[in-house]
PDB file of C-alpha atoms in Angstrom:
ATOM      1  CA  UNK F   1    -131.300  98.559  49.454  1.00  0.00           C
ATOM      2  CA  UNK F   2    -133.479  98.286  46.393  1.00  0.00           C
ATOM      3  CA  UNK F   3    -132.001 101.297  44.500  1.00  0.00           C
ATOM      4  CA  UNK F   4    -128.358  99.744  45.324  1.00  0.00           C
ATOM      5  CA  UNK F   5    -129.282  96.595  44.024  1.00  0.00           C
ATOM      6  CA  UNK F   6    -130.484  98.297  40.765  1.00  0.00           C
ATOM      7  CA  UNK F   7    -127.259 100.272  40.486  1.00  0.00           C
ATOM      8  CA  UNK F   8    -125.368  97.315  40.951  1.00  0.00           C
ATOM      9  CA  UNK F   9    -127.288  94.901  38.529  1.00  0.00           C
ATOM     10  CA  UNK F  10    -127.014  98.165  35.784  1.00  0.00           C
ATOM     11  CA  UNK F  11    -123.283  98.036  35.779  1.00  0.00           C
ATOM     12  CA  UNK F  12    -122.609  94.601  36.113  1.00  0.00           C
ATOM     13  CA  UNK F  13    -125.019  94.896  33.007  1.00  0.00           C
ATOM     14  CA  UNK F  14    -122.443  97.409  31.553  1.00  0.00           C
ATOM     15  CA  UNK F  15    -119.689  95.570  31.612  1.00  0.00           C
ATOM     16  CA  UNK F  16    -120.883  92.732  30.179  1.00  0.00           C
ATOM     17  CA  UNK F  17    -122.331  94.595  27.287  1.00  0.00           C
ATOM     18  CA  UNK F  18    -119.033  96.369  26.959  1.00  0.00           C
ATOM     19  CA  UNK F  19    -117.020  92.909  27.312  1.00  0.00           C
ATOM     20  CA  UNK F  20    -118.774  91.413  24.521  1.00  0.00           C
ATOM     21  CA  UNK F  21    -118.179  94.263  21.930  1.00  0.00           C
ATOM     22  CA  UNK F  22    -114.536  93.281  22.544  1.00  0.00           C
ATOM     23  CA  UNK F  23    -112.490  91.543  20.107  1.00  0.00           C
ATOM     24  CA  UNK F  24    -109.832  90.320  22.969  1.00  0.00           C
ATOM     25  CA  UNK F  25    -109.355  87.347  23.077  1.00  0.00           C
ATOM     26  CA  UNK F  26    -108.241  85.156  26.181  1.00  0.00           C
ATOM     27  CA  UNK F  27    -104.741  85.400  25.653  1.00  0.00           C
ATOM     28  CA  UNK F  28    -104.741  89.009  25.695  1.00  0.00           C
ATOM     29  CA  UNK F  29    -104.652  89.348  21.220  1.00  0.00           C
ATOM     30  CA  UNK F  30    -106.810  90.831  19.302  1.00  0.00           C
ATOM     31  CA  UNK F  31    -108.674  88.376  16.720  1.00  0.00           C
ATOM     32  CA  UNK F  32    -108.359  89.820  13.415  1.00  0.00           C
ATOM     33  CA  UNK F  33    -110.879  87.993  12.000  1.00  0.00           C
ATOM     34  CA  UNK F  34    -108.902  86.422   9.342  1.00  0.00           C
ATOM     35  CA  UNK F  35    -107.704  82.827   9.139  1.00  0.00           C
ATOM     36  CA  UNK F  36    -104.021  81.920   7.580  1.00  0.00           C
ATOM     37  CA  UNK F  37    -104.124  81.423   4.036  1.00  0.00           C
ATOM     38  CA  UNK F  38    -104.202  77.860   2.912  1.00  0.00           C
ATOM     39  CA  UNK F  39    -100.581  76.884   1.232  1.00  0.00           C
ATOM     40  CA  UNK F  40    -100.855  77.051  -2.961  1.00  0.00           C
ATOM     41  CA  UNK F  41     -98.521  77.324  -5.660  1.00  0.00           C
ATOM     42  CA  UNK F  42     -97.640  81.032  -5.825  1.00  0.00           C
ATOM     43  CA  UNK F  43     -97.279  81.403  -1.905  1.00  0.00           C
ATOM     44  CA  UNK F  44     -94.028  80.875  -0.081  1.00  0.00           C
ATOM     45  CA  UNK F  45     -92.611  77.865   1.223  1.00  0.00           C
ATOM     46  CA  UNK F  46     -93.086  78.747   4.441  1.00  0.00           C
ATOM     47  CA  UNK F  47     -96.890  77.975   4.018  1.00  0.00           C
ATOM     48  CA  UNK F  48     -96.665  74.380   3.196  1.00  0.00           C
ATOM     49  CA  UNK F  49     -99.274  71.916   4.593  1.00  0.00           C
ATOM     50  CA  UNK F  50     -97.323  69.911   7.748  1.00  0.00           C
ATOM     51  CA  UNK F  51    -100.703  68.321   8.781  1.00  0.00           C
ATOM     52  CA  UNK F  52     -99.845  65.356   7.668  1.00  0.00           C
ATOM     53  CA  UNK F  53    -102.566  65.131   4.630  1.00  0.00           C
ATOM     54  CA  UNK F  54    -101.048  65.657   0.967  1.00  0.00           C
ATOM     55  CA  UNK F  55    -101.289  69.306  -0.064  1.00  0.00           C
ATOM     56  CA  UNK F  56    -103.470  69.680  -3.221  1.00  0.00           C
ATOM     57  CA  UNK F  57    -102.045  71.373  -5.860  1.00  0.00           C
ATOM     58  CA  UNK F  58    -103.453  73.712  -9.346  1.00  0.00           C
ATOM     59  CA  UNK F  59    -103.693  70.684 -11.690  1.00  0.00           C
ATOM     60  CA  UNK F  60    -102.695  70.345 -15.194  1.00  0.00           C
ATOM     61  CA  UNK F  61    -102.498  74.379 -16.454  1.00  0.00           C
ATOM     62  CA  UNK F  62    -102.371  75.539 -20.201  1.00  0.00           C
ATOM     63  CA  UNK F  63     -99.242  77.487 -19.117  1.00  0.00           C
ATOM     64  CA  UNK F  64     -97.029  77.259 -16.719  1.00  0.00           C
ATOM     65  CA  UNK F  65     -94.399  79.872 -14.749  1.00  0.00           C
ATOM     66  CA  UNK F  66     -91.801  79.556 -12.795  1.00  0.00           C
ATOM     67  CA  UNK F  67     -92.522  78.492  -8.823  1.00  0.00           C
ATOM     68  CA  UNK F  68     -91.059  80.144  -5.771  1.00  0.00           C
ATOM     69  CA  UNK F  69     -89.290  77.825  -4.416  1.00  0.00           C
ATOM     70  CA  UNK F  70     -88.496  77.670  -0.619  1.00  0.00           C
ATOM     71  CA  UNK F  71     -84.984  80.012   0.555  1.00  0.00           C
ATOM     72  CA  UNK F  72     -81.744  79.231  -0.209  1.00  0.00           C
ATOM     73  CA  UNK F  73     -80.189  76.518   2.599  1.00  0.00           C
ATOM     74  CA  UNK F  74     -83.680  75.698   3.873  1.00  0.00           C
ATOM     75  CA  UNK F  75     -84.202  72.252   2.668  1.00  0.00           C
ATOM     76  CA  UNK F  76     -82.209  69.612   3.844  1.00  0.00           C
ATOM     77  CA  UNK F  77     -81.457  65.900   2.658  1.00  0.00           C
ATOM     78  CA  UNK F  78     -82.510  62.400   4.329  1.00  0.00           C
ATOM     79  CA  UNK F  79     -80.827  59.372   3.093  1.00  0.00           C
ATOM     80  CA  UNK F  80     -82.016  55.776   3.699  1.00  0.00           C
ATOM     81  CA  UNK F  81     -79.744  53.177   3.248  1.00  0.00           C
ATOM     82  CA  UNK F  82     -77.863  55.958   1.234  1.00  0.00           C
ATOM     83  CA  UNK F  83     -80.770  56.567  -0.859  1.00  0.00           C
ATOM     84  CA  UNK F  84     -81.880  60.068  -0.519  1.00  0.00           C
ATOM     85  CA  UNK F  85     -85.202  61.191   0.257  1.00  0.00           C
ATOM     86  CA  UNK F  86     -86.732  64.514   0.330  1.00  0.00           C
ATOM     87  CA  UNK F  87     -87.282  67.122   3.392  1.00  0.00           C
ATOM     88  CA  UNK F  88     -90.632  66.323   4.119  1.00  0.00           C
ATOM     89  CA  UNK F  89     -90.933  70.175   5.279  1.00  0.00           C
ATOM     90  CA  UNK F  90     -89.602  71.640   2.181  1.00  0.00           C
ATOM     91  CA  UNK F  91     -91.160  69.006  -0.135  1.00  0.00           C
ATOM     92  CA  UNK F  92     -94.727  67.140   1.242  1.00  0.00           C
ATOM     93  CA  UNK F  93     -95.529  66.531  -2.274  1.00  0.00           C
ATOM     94  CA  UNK F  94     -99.038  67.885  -3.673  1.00  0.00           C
ATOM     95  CA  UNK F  95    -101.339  65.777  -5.938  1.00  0.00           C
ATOM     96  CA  UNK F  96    -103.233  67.107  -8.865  1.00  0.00           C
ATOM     97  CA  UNK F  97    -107.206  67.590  -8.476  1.00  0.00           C
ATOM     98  CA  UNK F  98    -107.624  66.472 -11.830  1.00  0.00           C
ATOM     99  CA  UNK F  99    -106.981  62.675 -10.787  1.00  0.00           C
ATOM    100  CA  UNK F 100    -109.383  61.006  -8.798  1.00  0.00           C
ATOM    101  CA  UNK F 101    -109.969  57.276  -8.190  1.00  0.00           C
ATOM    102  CA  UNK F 102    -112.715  57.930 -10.284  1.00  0.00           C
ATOM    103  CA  UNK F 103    -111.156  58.821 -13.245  1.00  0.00           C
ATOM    104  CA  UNK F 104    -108.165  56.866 -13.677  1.00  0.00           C
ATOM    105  CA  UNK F 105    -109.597  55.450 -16.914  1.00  0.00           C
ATOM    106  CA  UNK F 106    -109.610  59.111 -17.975  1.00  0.00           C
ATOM    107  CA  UNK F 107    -106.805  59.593 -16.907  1.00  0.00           C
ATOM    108  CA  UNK F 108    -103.276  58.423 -15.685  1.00  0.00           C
ATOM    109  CA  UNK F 109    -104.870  54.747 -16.519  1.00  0.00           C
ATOM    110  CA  UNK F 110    -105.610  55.739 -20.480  1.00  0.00           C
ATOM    111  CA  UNK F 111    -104.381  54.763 -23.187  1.00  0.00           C
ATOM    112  CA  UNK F 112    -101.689  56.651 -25.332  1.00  0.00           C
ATOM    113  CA  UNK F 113     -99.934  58.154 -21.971  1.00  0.00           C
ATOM    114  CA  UNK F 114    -101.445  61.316 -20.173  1.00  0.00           C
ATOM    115  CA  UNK F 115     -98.435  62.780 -18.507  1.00  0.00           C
ATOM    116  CA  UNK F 116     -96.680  64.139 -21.985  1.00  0.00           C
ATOM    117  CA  UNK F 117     -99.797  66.532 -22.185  1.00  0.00           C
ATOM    118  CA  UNK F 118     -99.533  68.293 -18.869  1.00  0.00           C
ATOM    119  CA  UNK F 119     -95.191  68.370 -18.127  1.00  0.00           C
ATOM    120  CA  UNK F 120     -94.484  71.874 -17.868  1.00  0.00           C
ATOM    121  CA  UNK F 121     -92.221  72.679 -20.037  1.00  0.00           C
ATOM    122  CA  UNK F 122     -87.946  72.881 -19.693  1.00  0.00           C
ATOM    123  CA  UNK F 123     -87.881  76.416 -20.077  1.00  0.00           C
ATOM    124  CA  UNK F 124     -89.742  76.504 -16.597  1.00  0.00           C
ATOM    125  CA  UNK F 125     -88.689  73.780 -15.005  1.00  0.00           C
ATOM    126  CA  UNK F 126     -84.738  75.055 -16.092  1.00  0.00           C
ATOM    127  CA  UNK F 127     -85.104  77.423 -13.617  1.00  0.00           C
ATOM    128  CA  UNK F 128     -87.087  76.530 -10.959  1.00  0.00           C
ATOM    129  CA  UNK F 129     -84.342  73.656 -10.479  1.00  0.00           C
ATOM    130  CA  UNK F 130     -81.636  75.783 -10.722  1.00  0.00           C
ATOM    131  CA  UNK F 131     -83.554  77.401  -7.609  1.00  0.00           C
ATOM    132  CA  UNK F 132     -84.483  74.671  -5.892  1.00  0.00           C
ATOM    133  CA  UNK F 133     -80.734  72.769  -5.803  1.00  0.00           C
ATOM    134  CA  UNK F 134     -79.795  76.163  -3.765  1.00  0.00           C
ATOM    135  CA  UNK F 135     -82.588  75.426  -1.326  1.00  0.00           C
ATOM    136  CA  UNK F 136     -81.069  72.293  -0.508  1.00  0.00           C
ATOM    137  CA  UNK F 137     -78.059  73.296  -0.821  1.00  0.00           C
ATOM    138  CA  UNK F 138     -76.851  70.718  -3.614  1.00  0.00           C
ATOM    139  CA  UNK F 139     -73.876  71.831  -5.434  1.00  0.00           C
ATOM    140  CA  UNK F 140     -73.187  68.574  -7.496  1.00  0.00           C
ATOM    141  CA  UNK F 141     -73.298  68.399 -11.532  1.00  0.00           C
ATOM    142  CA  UNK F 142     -77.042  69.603 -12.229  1.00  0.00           C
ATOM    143  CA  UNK F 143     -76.673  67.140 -15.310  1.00  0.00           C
ATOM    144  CA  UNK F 144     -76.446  64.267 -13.101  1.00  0.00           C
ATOM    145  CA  UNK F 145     -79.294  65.485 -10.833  1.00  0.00           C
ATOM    146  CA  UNK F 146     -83.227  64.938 -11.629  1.00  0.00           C
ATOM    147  CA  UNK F 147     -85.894  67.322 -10.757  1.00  0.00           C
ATOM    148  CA  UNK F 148     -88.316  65.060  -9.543  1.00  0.00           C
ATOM    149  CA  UNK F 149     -92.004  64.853  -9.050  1.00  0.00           C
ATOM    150  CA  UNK F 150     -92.305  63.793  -5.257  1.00  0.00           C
ATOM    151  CA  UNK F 151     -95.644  62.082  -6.514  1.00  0.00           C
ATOM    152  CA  UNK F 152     -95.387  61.298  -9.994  1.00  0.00           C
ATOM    153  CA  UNK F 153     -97.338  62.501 -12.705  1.00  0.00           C
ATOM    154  CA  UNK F 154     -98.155  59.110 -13.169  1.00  0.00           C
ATOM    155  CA  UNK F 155     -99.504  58.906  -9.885  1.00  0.00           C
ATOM    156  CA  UNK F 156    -101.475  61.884  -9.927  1.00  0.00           C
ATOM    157  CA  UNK F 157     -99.122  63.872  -8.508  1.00  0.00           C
ATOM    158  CA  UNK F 158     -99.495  67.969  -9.500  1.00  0.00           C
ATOM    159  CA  UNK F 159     -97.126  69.191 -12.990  1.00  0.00           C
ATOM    160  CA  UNK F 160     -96.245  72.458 -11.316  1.00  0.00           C
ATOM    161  CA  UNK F 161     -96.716  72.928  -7.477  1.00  0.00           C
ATOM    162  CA  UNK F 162     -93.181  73.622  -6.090  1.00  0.00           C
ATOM    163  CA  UNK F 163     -94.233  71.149  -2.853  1.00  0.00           C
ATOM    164  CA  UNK F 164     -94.176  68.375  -4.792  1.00  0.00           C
ATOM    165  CA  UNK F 165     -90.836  69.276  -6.974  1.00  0.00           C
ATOM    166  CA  UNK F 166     -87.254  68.836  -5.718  1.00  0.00           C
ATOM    167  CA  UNK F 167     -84.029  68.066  -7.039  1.00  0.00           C
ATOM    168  CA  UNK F 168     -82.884  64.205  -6.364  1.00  0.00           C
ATOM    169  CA  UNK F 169     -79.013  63.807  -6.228  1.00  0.00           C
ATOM    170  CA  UNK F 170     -78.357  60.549  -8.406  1.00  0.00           C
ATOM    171  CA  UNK F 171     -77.648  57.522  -6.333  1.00  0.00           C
ATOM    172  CA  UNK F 172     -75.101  56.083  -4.587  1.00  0.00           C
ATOM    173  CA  UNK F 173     -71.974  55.201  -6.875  1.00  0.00           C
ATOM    174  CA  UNK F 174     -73.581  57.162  -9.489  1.00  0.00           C
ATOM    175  CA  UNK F 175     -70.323  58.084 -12.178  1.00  0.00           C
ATOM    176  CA  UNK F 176     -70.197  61.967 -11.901  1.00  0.00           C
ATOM    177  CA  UNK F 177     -71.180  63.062 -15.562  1.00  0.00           C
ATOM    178  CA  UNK F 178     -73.224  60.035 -16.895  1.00  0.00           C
ATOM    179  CA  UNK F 179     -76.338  61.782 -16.470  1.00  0.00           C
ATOM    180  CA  UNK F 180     -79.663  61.302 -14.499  1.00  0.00           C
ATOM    181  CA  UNK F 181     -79.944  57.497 -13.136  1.00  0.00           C
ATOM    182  CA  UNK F 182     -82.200  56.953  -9.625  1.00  0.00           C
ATOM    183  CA  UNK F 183     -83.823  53.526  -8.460  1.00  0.00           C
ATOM    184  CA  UNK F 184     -87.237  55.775  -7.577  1.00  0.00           C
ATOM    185  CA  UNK F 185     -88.895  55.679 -11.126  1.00  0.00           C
ATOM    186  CA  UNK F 186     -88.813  52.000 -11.289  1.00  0.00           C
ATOM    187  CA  UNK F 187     -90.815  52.345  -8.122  1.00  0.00           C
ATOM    188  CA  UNK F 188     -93.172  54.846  -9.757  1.00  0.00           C
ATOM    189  CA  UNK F 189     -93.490  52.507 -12.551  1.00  0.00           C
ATOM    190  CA  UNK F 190     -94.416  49.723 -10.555  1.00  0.00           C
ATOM    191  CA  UNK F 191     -97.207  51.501  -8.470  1.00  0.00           C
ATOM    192  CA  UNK F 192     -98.745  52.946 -11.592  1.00  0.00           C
ATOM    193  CA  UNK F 193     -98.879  49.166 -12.827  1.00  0.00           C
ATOM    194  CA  UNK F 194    -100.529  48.841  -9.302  1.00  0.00           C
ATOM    195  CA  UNK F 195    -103.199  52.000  -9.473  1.00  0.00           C
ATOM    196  CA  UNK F 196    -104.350  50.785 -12.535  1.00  0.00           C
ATOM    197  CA  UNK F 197    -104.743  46.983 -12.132  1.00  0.00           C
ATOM    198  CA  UNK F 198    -106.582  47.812  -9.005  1.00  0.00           C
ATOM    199  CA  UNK F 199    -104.280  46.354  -6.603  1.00  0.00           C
ATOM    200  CA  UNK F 200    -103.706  49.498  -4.241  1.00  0.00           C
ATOM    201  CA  UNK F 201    -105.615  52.463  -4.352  1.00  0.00           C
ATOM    202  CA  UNK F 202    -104.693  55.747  -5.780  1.00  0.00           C
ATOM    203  CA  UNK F 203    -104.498  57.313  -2.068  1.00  0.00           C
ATOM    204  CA  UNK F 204    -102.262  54.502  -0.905  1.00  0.00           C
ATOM    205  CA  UNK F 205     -99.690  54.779  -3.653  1.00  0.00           C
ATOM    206  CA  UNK F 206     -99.602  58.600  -3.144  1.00  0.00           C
ATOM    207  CA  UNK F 207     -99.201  58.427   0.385  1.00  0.00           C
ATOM    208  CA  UNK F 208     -96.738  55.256   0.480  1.00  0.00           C
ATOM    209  CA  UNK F 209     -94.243  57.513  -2.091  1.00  0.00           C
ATOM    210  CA  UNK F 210     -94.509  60.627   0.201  1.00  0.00           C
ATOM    211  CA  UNK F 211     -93.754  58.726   3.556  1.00  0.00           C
ATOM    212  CA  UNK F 212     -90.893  57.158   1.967  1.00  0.00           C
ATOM    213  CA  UNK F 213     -90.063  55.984  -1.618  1.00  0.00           C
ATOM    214  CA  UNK F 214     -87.479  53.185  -0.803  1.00  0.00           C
ATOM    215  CA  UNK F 215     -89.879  51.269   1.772  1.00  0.00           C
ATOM    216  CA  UNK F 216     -93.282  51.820  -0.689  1.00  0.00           C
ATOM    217  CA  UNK F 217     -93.417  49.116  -2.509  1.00  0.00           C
ATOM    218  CA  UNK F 218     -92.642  46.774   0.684  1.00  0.00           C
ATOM    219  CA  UNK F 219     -95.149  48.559   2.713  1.00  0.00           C
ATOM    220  CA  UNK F 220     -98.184  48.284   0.261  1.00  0.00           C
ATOM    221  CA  UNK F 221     -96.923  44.255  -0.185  1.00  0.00           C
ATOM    222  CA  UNK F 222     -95.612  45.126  -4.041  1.00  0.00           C
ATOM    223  CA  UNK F 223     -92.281  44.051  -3.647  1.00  0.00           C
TER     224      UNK F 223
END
C-alpha cells in the first residue's frame, strides 16, 4: 500500500513539475513573452491608444519626416451641428512631453510665441496631408482644407505625431476656393488664453478639444 502510495505521490509530482515548465496558457496559446508595442510615431495606425487617455507623442524634434499615416478609406468623418470632427480612432490626438503644467511659463505661456520654433516644416507636412485626406477619404480642394493639430501646438499638443494630425474640411458654407477658414482655432485661441491665466488646467483643455472641439469651451464654462 505504502510503495503504491509512493508511486502515486512521484507522478502526481511529475506532472506538476512538467506542467509548470509549460508556457500554455489557459486558453490553450502559447505566451510569447512579449507585450504589444506601445503606439508611437513611426508605427502604424493600427496601434493607436483607444484607452481613452491621450497618446503621448516625440515632442518638439530638430527634424522632422514624413508620418505614416493610417490606410487609405480608414478614417471616417463626424459632424456636429455640421461642424466636422475627427475619427476619434484614426485621430485621438497626442500631446507633446515637452509641455507640462509645470512649464507653461517655459513654454506655450512665454513670451515671443513658442509654436513657430517647433512646426514641422511644409515640405513634410505637404505630404503627409496629401496622405492623410486619402485616409479619410476627402476629395475636396486641398487649398480649402487645413491640416490640423487635433491638440494645438498651443495647447501642448505634439508638432509631428500622425495621431494628433488630420485634415479638417472647411466649414459649412465655406466658398470652394477661398482658402482655409474653420471656427476651431478661435477655440484654440481662447483655451490657450485659459491655460495660461490659470483658469482651466492644461489636462482639461487637452482633453475638452479631443472629446469634442465644438462643445469645449461650453463644457469647461469658457463660453
Amino acid at each position: 500500500m505504502r510503495s503504491t502510495h509512493r508511486a502515486v505521490s512521484s507522478a502526481l509530482f511529475a506532472c506538476l513539475l512538467l506542467a509548470g515548465c509549460s508556457s500554455t496558457g489557459a486558453d490553450g496559446a502559447k505566451d510569447s513573452g512579449k507585450g504589444s508595442p506601445a503606439a508611437g510615431p513611426s508605427q502604424t495606425a493600427s496601434q493607436a491608444d483607444t484607452s481613452g487617455s491621450i497618446p503621448v507623442g516625440a515632442g518638439p524634434q530638430k527634424s522632422y519626416t514624413v508620418q505614416q499615416q493610417p490606410a487609405a478609406g480608414s478614417c471616417h468623418y463626424r459632424y456636429e451641428n455640421g461642424e466636422p470632427l475627427q475619427d476619434p480612432m484614426c485621430s485621438p490626438g497626442a500631446i507633446s512631453p515637452a509641455v507640462t503644467q509645470a512649464n507653461l511659463k517655459s513654454t506655450i505661456c512665454r513670451k515671443g510665441g513658442y509654436t513657430g520654433d517647433i512646426r514641422p516644416p511644409e515640405s513634410v507636412t505637404r505630404k503627409e496631408k496629401e496622405l492623410n485626406a486619402a485616409s479619410y477619404g476627402y476629395t475636396g480642394r486641398l487649398g480649402d482644407a487645413e491640416y490640423d493639430h487635433l491638440i494645438s501646438l498651443q495647447l501642448g499638443g505634439d508638432p509631428n505625431d500622425y495621431r494628433n494630425l488630420w485634415v479638417e474640411p472647411a466649414d459649412p458654407g465655406h466658398k470652394t476656393g477661398s482658402g482655409v477658414n474653420n471656427k476651431k482655432d478661435p477655440v484654440e485661441t481662447k483655451l490657450h488664453t485659459a491655460v495660461c491665466n490659470g483658469s482651466v488646467t492644461l489636462t482639461a483643455a487637452q482633453h475638452a478639444i479631443v472629446t469634442d472641439w465644438t462643445t469645449a469651451l461650453s463644457k469647461l464654462g469658457l463660453d
